[in-house]
PDB file of C-alpha atoms in Angstrom:
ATOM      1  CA  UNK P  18       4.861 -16.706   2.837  1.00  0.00           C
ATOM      2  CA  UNK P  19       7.716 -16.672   5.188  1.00  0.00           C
ATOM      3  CA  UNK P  20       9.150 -12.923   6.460  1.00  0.00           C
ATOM      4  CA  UNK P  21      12.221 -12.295   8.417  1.00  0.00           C
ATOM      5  CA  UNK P  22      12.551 -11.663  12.135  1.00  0.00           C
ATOM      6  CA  UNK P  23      13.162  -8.396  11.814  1.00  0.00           C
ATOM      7  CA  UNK P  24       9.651  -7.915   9.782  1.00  0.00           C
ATOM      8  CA  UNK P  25       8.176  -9.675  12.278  1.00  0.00           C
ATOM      9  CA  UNK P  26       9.114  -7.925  15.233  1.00  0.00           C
ATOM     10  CA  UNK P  27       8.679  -4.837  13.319  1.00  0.00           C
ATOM     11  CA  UNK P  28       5.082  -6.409  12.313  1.00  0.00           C
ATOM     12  CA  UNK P  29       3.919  -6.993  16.193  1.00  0.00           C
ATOM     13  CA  UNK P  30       5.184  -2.900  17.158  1.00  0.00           C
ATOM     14  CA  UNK P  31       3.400  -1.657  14.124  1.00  0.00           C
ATOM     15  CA  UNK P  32       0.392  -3.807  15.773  1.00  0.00           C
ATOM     16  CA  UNK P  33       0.818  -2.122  19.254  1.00  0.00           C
ATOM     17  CA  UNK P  34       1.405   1.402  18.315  1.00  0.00           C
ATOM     18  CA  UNK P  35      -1.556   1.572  15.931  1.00  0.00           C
ATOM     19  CA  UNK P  36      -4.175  -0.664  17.874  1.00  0.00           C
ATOM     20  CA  UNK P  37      -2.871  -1.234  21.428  1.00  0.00           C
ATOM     21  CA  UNK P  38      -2.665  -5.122  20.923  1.00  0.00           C
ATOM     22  CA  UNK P  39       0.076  -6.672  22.491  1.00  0.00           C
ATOM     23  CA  UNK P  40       1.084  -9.180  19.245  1.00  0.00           C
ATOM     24  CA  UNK P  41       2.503 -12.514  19.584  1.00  0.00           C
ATOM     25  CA  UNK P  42       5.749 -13.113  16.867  1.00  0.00           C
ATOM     26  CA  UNK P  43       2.797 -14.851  14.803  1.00  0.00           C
ATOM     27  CA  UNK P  44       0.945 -11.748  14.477  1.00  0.00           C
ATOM     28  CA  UNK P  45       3.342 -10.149  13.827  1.00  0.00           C
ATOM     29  CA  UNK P  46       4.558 -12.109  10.581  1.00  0.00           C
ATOM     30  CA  UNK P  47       0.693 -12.016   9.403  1.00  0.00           C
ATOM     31  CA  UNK P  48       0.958  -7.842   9.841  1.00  0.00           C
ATOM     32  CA  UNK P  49       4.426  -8.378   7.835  1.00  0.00           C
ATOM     33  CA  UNK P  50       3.486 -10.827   4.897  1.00  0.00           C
ATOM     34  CA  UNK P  51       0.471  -8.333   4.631  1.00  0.00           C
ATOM     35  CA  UNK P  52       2.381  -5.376   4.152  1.00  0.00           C
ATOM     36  CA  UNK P  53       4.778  -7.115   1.825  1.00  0.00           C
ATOM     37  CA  UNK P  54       1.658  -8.226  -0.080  1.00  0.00           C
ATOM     38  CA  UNK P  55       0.935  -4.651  -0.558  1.00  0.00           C
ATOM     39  CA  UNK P  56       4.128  -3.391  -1.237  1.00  0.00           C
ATOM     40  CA  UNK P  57       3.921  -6.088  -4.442  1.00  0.00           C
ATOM     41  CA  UNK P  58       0.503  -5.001  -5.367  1.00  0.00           C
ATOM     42  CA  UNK P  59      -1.294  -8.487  -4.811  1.00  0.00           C
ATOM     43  CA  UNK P  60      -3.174  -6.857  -1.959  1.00  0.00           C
ATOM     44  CA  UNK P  61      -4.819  -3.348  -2.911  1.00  0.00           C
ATOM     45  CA  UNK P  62      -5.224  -0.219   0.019  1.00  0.00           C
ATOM     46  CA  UNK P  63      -8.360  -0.931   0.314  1.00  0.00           C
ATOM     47  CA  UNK P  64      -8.768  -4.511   0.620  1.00  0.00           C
ATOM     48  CA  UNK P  65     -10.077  -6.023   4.064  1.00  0.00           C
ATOM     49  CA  UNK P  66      -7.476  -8.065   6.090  1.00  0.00           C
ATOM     50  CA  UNK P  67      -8.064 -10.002   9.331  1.00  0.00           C
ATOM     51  CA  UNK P  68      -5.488 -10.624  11.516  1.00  0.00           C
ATOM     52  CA  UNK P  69      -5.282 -13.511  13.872  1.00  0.00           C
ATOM     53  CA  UNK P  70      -3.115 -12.771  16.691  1.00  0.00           C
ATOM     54  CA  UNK P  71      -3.488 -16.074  18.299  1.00  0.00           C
ATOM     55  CA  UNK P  72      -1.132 -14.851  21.861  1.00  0.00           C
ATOM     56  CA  UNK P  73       0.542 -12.049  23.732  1.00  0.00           C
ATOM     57  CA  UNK P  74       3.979 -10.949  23.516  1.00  0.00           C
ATOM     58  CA  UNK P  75       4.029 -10.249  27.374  1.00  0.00           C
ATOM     59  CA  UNK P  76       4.586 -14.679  26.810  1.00  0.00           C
ATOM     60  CA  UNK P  77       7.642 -14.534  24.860  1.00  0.00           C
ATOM     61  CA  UNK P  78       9.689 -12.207  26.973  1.00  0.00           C
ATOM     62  CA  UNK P  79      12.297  -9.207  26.863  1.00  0.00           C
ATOM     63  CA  UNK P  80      14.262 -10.454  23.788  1.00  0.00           C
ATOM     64  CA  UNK P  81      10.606 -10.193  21.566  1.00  0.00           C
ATOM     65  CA  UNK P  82      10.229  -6.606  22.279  1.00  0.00           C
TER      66      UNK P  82
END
């Protein structure tokens, strides 16, 4: 599933403001494809999702935050 770059960096701040991780733009697209799996109903609320976040933001620079 492929989201924009705006989802994704949107993703990776949803990711540090609700559990202090410092996402990667990879994490970020997971926390984005997951909520647009929601927001079509082919994940429910109260499903279980794991998200890899495979790096740290700090790496990518100013321009990702």
């Amino acid at each position: 599933m492929a989201v924009s770059d705006p989802d994704l960096l949107e993703g990776a701040a949803l990711m540090a403001r609700l559990e202090g991780v410092d996402a990667c733009p990879e994490g970020g697209a997971v926390v984005a494809a997951v909520r647009a799996l929601l927001g079509r109903g082919t994940l429910a609320r109260d499903d279980r999702v794991v998200v890899f976040n495979t790096g740290a933001g700090v790496l990518y620079g100013r321009d990702f935050k």
